[in-house]
Coordinates of C-alpha atoms and ligand atoms in Angstrom, one line a residue:
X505 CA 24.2 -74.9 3.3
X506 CA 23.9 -71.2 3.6
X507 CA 22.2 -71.2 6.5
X508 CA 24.4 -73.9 8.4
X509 CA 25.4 -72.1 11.7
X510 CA 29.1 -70.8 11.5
X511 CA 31.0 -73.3 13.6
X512 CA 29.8 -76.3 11.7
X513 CA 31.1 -75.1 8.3
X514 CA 34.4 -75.5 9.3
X515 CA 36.0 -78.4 8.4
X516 CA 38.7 -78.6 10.7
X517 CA 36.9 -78.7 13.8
X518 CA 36.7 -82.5 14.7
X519 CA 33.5 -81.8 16.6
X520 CA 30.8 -84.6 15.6
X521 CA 28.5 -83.5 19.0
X522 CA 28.9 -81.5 22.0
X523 CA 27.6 -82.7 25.2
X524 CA 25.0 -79.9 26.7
X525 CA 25.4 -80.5 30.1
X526 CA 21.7 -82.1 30.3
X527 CA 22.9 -84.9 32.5
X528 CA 25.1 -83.3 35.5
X529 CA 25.1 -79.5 34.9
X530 CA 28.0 -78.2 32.4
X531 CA 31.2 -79.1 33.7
X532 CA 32.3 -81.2 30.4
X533 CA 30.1 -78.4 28.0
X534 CA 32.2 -78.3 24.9
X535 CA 33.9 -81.7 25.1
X536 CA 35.1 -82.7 21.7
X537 CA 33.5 -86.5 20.5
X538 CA 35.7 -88.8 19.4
X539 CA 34.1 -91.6 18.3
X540 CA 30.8 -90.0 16.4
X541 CA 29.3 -93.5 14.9
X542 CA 29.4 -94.9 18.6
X543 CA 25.7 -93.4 20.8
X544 CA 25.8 -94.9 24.3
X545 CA 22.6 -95.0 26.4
X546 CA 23.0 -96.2 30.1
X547 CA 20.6 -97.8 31.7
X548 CA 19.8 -96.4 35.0
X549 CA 17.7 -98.5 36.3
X550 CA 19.9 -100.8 39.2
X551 CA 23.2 -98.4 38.3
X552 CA 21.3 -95.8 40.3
X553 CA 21.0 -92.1 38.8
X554 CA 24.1 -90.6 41.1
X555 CA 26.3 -93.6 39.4
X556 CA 24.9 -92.7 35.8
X557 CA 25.6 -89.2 35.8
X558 CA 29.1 -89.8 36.7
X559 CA 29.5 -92.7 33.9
X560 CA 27.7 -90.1 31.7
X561 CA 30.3 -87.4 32.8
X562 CA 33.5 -90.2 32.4
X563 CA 32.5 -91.3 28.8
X564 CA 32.4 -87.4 27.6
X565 CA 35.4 -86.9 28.9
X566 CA 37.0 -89.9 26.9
X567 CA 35.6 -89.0 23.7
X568 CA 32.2 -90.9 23.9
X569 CA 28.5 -89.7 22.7
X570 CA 26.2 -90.2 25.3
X571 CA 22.8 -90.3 24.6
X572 CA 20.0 -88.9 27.5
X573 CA 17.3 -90.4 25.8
X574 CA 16.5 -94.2 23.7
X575 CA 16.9 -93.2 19.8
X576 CA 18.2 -94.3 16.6
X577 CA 21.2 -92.7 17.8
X578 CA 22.0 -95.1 20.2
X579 CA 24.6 -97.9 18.8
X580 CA 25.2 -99.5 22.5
X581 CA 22.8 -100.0 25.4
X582 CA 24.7 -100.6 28.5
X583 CA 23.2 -101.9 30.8
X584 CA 24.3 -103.0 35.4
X585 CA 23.1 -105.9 36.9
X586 CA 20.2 -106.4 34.3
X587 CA 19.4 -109.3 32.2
X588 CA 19.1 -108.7 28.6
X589 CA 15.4 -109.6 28.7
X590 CA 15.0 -107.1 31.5
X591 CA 16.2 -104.5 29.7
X592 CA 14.2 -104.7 26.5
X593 CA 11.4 -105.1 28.7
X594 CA 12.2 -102.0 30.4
X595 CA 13.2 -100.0 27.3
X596 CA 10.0 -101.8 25.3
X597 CA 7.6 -100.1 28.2
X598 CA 9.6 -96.5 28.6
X599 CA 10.0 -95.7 25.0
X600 CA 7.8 -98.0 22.7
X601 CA 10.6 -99.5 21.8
X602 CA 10.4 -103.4 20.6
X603 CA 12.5 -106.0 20.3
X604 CA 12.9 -106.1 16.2
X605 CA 12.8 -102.7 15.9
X606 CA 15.4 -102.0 18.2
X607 CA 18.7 -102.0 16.2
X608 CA 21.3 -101.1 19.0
X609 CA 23.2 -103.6 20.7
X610 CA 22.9 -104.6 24.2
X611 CA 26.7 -104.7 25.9
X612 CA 27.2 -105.4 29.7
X613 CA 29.2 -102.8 32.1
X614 CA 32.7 -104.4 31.3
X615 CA 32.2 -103.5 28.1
X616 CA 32.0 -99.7 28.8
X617 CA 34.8 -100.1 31.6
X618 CA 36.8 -101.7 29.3
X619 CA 36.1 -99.0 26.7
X620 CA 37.1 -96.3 28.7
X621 CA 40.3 -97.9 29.7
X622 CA 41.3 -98.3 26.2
X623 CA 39.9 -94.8 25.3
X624 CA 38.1 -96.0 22.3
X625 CA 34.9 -98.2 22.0
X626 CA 36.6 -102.5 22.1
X627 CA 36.4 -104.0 19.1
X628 CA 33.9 -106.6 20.2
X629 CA 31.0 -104.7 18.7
X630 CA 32.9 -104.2 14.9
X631 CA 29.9 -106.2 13.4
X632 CA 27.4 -104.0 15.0
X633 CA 29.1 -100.5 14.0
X634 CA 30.2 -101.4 10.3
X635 CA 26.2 -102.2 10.1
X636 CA 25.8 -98.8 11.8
X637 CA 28.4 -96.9 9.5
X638 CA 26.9 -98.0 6.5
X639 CA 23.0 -97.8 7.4
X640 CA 24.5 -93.9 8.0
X641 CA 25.7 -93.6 4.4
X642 CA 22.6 -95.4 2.7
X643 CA 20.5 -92.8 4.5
X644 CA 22.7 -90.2 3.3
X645 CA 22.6 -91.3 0.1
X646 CA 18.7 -91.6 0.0
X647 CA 18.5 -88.0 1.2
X648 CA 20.0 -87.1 -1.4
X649 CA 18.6 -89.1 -4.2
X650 CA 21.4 -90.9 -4.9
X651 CA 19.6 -94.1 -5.6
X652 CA 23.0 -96.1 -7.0
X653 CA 25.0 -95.3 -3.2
X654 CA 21.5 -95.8 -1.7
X655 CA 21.1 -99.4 -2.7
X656 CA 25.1 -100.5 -2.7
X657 CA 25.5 -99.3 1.0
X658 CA 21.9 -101.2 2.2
X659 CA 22.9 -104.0 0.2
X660 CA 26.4 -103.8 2.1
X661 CA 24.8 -103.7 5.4
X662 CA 22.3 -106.6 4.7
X663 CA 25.2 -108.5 4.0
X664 CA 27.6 -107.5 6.6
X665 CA 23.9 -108.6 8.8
X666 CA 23.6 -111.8 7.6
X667 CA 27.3 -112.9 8.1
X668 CA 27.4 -115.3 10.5
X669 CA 30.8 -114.9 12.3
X670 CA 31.9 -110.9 13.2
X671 CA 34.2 -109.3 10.7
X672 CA 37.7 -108.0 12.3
X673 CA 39.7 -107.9 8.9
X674 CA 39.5 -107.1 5.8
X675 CA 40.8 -110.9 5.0
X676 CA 37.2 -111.9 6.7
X677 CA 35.7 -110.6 3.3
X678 CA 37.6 -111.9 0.8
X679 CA 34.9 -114.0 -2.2
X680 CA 31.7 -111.9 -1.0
X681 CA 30.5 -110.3 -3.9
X682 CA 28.2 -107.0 -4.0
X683 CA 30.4 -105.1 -1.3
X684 CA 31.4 -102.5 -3.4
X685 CA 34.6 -100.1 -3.5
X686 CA 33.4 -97.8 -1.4
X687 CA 31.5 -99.9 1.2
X688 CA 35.2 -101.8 1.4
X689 CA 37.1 -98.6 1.8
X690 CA 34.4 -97.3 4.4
X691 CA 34.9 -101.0 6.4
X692 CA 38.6 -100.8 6.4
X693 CA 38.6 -97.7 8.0
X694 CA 36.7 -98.9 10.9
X695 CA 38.9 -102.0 11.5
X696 CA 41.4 -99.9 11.2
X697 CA 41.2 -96.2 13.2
X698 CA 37.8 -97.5 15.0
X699 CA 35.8 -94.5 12.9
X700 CA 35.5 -93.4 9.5
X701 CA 36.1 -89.9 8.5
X702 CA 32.5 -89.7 6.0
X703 CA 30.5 -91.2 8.5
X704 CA 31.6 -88.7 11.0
X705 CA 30.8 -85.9 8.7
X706 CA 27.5 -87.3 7.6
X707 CA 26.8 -87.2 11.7
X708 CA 27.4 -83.7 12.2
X709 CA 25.5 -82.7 9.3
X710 CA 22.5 -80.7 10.4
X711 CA 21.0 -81.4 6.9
X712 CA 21.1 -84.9 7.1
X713 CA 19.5 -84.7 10.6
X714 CA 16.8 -82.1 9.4
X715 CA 16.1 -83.8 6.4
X716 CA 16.1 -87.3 8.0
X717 CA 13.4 -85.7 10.5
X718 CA 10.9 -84.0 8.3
X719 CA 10.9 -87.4 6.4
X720 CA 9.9 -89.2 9.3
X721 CA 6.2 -86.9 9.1
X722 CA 3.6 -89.1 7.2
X723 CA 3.1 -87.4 3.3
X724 CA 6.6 -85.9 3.8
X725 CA 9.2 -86.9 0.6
X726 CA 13.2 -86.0 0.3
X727 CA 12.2 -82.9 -2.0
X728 CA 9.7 -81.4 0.2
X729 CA 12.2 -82.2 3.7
X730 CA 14.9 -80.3 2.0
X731 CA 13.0 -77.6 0.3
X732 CA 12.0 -76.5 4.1
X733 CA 15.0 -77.3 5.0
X734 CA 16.4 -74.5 2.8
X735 CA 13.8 -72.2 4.4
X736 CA 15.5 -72.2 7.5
X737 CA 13.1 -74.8 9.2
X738 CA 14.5 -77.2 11.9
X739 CA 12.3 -78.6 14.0
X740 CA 8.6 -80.7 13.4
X741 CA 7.8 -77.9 16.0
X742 CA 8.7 -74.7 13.9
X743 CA 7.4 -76.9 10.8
X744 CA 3.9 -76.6 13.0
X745 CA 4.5 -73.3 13.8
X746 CA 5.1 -72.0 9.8
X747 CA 2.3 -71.0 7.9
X748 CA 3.8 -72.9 4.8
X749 CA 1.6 -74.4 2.7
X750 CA 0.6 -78.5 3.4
X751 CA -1.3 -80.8 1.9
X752 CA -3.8 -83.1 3.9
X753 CA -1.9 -85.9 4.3
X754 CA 1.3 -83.8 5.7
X755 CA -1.2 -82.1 8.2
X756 CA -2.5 -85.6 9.2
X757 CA 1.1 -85.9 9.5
X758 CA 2.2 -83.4 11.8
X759 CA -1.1 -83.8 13.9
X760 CA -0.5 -87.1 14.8
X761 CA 3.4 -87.3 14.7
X762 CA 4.3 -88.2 18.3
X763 CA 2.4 -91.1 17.9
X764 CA 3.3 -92.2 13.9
X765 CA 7.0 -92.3 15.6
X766 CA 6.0 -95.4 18.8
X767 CA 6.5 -98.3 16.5
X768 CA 3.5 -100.5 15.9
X769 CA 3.8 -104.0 17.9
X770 CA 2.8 -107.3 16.6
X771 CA 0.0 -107.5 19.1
X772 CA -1.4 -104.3 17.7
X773 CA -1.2 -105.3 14.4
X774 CA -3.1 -108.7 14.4
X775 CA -5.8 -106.7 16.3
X776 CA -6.4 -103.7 13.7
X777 CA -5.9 -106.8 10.8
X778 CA -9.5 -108.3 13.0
X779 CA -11.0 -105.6 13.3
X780 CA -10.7 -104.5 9.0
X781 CA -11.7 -108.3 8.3
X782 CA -15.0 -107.8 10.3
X783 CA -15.5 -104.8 9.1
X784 CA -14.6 -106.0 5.2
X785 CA -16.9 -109.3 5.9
X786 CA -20.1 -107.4 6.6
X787 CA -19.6 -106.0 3.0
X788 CA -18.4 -109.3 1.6
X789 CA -18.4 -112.3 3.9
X790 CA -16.3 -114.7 1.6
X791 CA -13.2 -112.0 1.4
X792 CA -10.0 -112.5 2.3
X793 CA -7.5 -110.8 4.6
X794 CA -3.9 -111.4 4.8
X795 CA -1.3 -109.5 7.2
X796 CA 1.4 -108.4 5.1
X797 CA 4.9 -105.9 5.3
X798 CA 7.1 -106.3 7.9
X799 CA 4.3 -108.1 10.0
X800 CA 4.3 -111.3 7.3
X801 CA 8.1 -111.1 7.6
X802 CA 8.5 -112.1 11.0
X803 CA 9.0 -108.6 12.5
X804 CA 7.9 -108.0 16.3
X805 CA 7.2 -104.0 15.4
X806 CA 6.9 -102.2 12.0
X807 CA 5.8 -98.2 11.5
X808 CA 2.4 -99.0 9.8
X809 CA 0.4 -102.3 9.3
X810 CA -0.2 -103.3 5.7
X811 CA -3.1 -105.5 5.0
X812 CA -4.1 -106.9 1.7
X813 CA -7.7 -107.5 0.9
X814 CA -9.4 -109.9 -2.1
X815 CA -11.9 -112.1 -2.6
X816 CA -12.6 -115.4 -4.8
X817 CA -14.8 -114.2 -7.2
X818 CA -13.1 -111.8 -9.2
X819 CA -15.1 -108.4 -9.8
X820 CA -16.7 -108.5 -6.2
X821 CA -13.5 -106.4 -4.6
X822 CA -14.4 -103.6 -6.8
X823 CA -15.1 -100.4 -5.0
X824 CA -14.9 -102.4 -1.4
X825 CA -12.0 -99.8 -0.1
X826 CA -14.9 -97.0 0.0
X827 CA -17.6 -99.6 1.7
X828 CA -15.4 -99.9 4.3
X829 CA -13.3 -96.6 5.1
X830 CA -16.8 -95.1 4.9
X831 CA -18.3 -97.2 7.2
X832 CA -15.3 -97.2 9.5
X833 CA -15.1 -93.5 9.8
X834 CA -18.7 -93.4 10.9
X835 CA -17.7 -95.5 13.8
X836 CA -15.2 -93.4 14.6
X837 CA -12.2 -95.4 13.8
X838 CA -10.2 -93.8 11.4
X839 CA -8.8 -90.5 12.2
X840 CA -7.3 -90.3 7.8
X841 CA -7.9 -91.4 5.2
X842 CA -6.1 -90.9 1.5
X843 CA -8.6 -94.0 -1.1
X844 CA -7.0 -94.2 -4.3
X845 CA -9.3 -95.7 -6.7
X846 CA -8.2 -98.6 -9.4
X847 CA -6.1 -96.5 -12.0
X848 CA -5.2 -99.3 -14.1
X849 CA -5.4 -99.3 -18.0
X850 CA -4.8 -102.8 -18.3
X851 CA -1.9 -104.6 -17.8
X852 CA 1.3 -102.9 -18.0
X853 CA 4.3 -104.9 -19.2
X854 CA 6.6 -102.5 -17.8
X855 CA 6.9 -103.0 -14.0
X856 CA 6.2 -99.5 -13.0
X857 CA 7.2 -97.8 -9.5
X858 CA 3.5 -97.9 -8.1
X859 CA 0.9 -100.1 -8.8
X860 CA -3.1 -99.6 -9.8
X861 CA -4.5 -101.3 -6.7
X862 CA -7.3 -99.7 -5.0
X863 CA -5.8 -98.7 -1.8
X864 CA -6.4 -96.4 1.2
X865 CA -3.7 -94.8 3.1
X866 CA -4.8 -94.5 6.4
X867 CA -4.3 -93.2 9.7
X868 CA -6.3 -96.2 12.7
X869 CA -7.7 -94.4 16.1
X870 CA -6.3 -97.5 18.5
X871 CA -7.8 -97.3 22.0
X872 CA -4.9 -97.3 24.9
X873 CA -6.5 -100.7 26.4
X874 CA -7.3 -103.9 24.1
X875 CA -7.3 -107.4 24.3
X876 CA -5.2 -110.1 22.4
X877 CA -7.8 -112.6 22.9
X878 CA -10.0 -112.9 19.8
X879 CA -11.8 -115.7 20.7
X880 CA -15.4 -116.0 18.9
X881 CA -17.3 -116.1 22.3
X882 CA -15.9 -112.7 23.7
X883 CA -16.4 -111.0 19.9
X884 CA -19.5 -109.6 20.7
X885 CA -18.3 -108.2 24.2
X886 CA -15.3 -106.6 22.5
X887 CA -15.7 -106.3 18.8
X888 CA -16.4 -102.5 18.5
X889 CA -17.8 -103.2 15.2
X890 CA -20.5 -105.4 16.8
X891 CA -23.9 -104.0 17.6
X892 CA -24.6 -102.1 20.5
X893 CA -21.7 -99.7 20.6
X894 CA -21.4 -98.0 23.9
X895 CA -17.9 -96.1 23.7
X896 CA -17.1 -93.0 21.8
X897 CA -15.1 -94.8 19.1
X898 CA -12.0 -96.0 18.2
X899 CA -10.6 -99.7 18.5
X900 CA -11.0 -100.9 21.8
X901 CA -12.1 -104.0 23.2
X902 CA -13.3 -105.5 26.8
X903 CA -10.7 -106.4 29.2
X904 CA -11.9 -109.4 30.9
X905 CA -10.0 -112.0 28.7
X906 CA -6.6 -113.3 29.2
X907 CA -4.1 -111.7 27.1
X908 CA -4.1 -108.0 27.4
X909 CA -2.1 -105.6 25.4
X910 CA -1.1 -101.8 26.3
X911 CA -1.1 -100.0 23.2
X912 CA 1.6 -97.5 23.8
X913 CA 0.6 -94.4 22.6
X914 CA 1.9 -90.6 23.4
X915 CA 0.4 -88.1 26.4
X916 CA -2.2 -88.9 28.2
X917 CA -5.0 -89.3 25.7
X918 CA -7.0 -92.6 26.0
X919 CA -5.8 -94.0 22.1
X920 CA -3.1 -94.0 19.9
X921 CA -3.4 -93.1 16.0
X922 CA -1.6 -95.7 13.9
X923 CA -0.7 -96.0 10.0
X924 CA -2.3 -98.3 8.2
X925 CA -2.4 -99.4 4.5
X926 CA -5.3 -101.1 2.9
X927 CA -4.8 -102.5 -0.4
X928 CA -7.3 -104.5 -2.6
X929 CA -6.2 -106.8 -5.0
X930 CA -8.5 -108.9 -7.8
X931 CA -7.9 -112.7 -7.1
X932 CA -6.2 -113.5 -10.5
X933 CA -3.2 -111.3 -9.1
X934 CA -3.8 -112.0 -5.5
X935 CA 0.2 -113.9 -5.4
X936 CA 1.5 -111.2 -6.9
X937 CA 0.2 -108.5 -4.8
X938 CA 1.1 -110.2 -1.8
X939 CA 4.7 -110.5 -3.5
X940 CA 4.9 -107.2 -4.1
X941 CA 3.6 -105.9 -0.5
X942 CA 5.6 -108.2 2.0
X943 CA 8.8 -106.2 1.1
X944 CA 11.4 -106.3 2.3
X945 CA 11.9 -102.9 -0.4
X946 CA 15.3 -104.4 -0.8
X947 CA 14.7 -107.4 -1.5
X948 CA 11.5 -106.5 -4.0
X949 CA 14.3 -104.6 -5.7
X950 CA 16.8 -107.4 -6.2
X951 CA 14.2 -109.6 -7.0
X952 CA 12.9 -107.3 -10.0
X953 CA 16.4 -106.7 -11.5
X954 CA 16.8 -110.8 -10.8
X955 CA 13.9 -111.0 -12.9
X956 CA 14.5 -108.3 -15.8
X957 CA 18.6 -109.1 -16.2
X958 CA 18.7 -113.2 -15.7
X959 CA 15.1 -114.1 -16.6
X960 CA 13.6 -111.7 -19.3
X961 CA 11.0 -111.0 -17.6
X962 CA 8.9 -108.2 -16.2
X963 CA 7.8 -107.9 -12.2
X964 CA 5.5 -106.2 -10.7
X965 CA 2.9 -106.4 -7.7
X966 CA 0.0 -107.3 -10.6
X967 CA 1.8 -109.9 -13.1
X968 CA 4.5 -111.3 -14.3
X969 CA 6.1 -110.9 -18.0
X970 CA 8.0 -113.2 -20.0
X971 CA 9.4 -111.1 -22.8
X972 CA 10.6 -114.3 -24.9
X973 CA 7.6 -115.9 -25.0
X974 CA 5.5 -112.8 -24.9
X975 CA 2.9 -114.2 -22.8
X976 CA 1.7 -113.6 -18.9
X977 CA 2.9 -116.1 -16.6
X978 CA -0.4 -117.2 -13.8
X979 CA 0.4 -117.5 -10.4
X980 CA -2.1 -118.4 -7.9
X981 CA 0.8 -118.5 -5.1
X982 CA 3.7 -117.0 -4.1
X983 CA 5.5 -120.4 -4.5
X984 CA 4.3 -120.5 -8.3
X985 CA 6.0 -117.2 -9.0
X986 CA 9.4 -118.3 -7.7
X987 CA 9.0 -121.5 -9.7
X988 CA 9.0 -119.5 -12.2
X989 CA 12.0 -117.9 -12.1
X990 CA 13.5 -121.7 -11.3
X991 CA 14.1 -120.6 -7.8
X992 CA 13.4 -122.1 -4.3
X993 CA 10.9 -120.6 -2.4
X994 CA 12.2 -117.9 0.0
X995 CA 9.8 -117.8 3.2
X996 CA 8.8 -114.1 4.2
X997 CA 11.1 -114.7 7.0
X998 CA 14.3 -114.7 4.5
X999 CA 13.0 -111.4 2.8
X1000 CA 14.3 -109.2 5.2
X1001 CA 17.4 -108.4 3.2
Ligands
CTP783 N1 4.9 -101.1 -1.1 C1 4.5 -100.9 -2.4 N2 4.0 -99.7 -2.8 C2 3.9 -98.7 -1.9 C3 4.3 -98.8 -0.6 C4 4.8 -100.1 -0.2 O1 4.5 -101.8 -3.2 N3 3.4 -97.5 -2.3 C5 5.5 -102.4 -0.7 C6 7.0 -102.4 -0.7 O2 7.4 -103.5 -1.5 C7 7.3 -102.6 0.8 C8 6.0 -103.2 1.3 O3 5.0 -102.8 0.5 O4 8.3 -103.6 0.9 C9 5.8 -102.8 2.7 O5 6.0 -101.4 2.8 P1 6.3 -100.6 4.1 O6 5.0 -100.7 5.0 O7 6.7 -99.2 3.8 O8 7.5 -101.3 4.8 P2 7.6 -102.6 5.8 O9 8.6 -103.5 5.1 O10 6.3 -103.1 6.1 O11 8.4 -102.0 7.0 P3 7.6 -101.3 8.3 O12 7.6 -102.4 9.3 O13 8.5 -100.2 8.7 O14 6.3 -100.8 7.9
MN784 MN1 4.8 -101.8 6.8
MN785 MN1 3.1 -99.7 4.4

């Protein structure tokens, strides 16, 4: 904290943000925000940029944070005359910013009129900033290592998500168990005053925001963020400009970080999943590819695409991640690549953090223009893995065909670099693997402890344990595992908290 700049040590100031004057010169410079768990964005498109900049200057003055730019900062999105489709669309093509991924909430004009007439942000959205409040404090918490606060606030937050009616008093959470003391205390204060106090604090904590920054770089962990943090280090741009030391995956990192932060869509992700199937099947014909992560969980957009490779005959997936990041890179299609070869020693009967799977971190050179259309007849016009390869590299595809995507990348270069995990999995733990990789993390969590405290029995992404009968439990689906434990399947779909 030593290096915190004077004014923000002091407690008392009830500062959270200062407007900078970005928006209409400086006339409300120094205005003190009230409401620091509440980010507006305004829409300007059909409120016209005159009537935006005086909205802008109106909320500041009544205690609001308005945000210039889209970010994760931004609770409400208000929006003038616009459908809601119209504005994802427009917020989706000026920012990379998709549907699933998007976490604020979209709220109409009347909403922010009425807001400022009441000087404090209407209740109407208490669902959406309780979720807010306590997504602030599990980041917090996972910051700083505090694994316990970490899970209790997600959990919290999940559940608060998955309520189906809006909570507006405590009364409205009475019998719902794993909403702990604190994530009660943090609620009540919200229904109550509108804010909480800890949240607010977290907010203007230039540690949290450093730290949550440097871990948004690819090969950057909590220990590392807040080691340069304690340097004096900021910014990803006097990161860059330090001659600290970094390992490759960091400078990958940094390199490509503008365009690590556009989430990857859907589109783009069933495209890069074609393109490593053709390029696994020249290797191995008969192998098996399957779309997993967020992707299998329904999401629209994710930060990398995870893809799980195997194949029937167990023994033949051996030493396939090197075939084909090898070959890939000599087609100029992978800008990184970290390949971690098999390290297991057998079957471990404590589930362990990581697995053994061969796997290959990676970093995908996506070209700008692609086609959705995958049909067989146009493979051989578009595949750049087929034949005659005329551009300079990178996944890209002819545009002729119906459905065509813009891969939203950063500046003006012609492609966009995107994350991608490659993991390879022997058939006999195929279900297991694909378990373990469709996430959601919280929900791979629960399921372990589910496992370990009701079941006696060990999970992880290669096998399952029964500790009682001392014998490995077979799966050759996911809906064999959960039988297993006695419980109904849960579709991807439900996994997301
Ligand atoms: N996973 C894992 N071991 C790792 C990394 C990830 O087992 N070293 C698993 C986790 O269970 C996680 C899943 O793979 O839930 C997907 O991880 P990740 O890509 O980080 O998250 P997603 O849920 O796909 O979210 P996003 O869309 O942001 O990528
Ligand atoms: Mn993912
Ligand atoms: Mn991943």
């Amino acid at each position: 904290m030593a290096l915190m700049p004077r004014k923000k040590r002091c407690k008392d100031v009830a500062v959270t943000s200062v407007y900078d004057g970005s928006l209409d010169g400086n006339s409300t410079v120094g205005k003190k925000v009230k409401f620091g768990d509440v980010g507006v964005f305004l829409v300007e498109r059909r409120m016209g940029s005159s009537r935006r900049r005086f909205l802008t200057e109106l909320a500041w003055k009544k205690g609001f944070r308005v945000e210039e730019q889209m970010s994760d900062l931004v609770t409400h999105v208000v929006a003038e005359n616009n459908t809601g489709n119209e504005v994802l669309e427009l917020l989706e093509k000026q920012n990379g910013i998709c549907r699933a991924g998007f976490d604020a909430v979209l709220v109409d004009i009347a909403w922010f009129t009425e807001s400022m007439g009441a000087e404090r942000p209407l209740e109407v959205e208490n669902r959406h900033r309780l979720q807010e409040a306590l997504k602030v404090l599990a980041e917090s918490a996972e910051l700083s290592e505090s694994e316990g606060r970490y899970l209790a606030f997600s959990r919290a937050s999940s559940i608060l998500k998955s309520l189906p009616y809006t909570v507006t008093k405590m009364e409205d959470l009475q019998g719902i168990p794993n909403l702990g003391v604190h994530s009660r205390k943090v609620i009540k204060e919200i229904l109550e005053d509108g804010t909480c106090s800890e949240v607010g604090n977290i907010l203007q904590n230039e540690r949290y925001h450093t730290l949550k920054r440097f871990a948004s770089v690819f090969g950057v962990g909590v220990k590392t963020a807040d080691k340069w943090f304690r340097e004096g280090l900021r910014t990803v741009d006097e990161l860059r400009a330090s001659n600290g030391k970094l390992t490759k995956q960091q400078e990958a990192g940094l390199l490509y970080h503008n365009d690590l932060c556009v989430p990857v869509t859907r589109a783009e992700a069933d495209w890069i999943k074609h393109i490593v199937e053709r390029a696994v099947r020249r290797f191995l014909p008969d192998a098996i590819i399957t779309l997993t992560g967020g992707f299998r969980r329904g999401k629209e957009c994710g930060h990398d695409v995870d893809l799980l490779i195997t194949h029937p005959d167990e023994g033949k997936e051996e030493g396939i991640i090197y075939q084909v990041v090898n070959w890939m890179t000599t087609k100029g299609l992978i800008l990184y690549d970290d390949i971690m070869g098999n390290t297991s020693k057998g079957k471990s009967k404590e589930p362990e953090i990581f697995d053994h799977f061969e796997k290959c971190f990676s970093i995908f050179k996506l070209e700008k223009e692609l086609v959705n259309n995958l049909g067989a007849e146009t493979l051989s016009l578009c595949d750049p893995l087929a034949g005659n390869q005329t551009r300079g590299g990178g996944l890209t595809a002819a545009t002729e065909t119906s459905h065509q995507v813009t891969v939203v990348a950063t500046g003006d270069k012609a492609w966009k670099a995107v994350r991608v995990d490659l993991v390879v999995a022997p058939f006999s733990q195929y279900a297991y693997a694909l378990l373990g990789w469709t996430g959601s993390r919280l929900f791979e969590r629960d399921l372990r402890r589910y496992a370990k405290h009701v079941k006696n029995m060990s999970l992880s992404s290669h096998s399952l344990f029964d500790n009682e009968q001392n014998i490995y439990l077979p799966a050759t689906t996911e809906e064999e595992i959960f039988a297993h434990f006695g419980l109904e399947y849960i579709p991807p779909q439900e996994r997301n908290a």
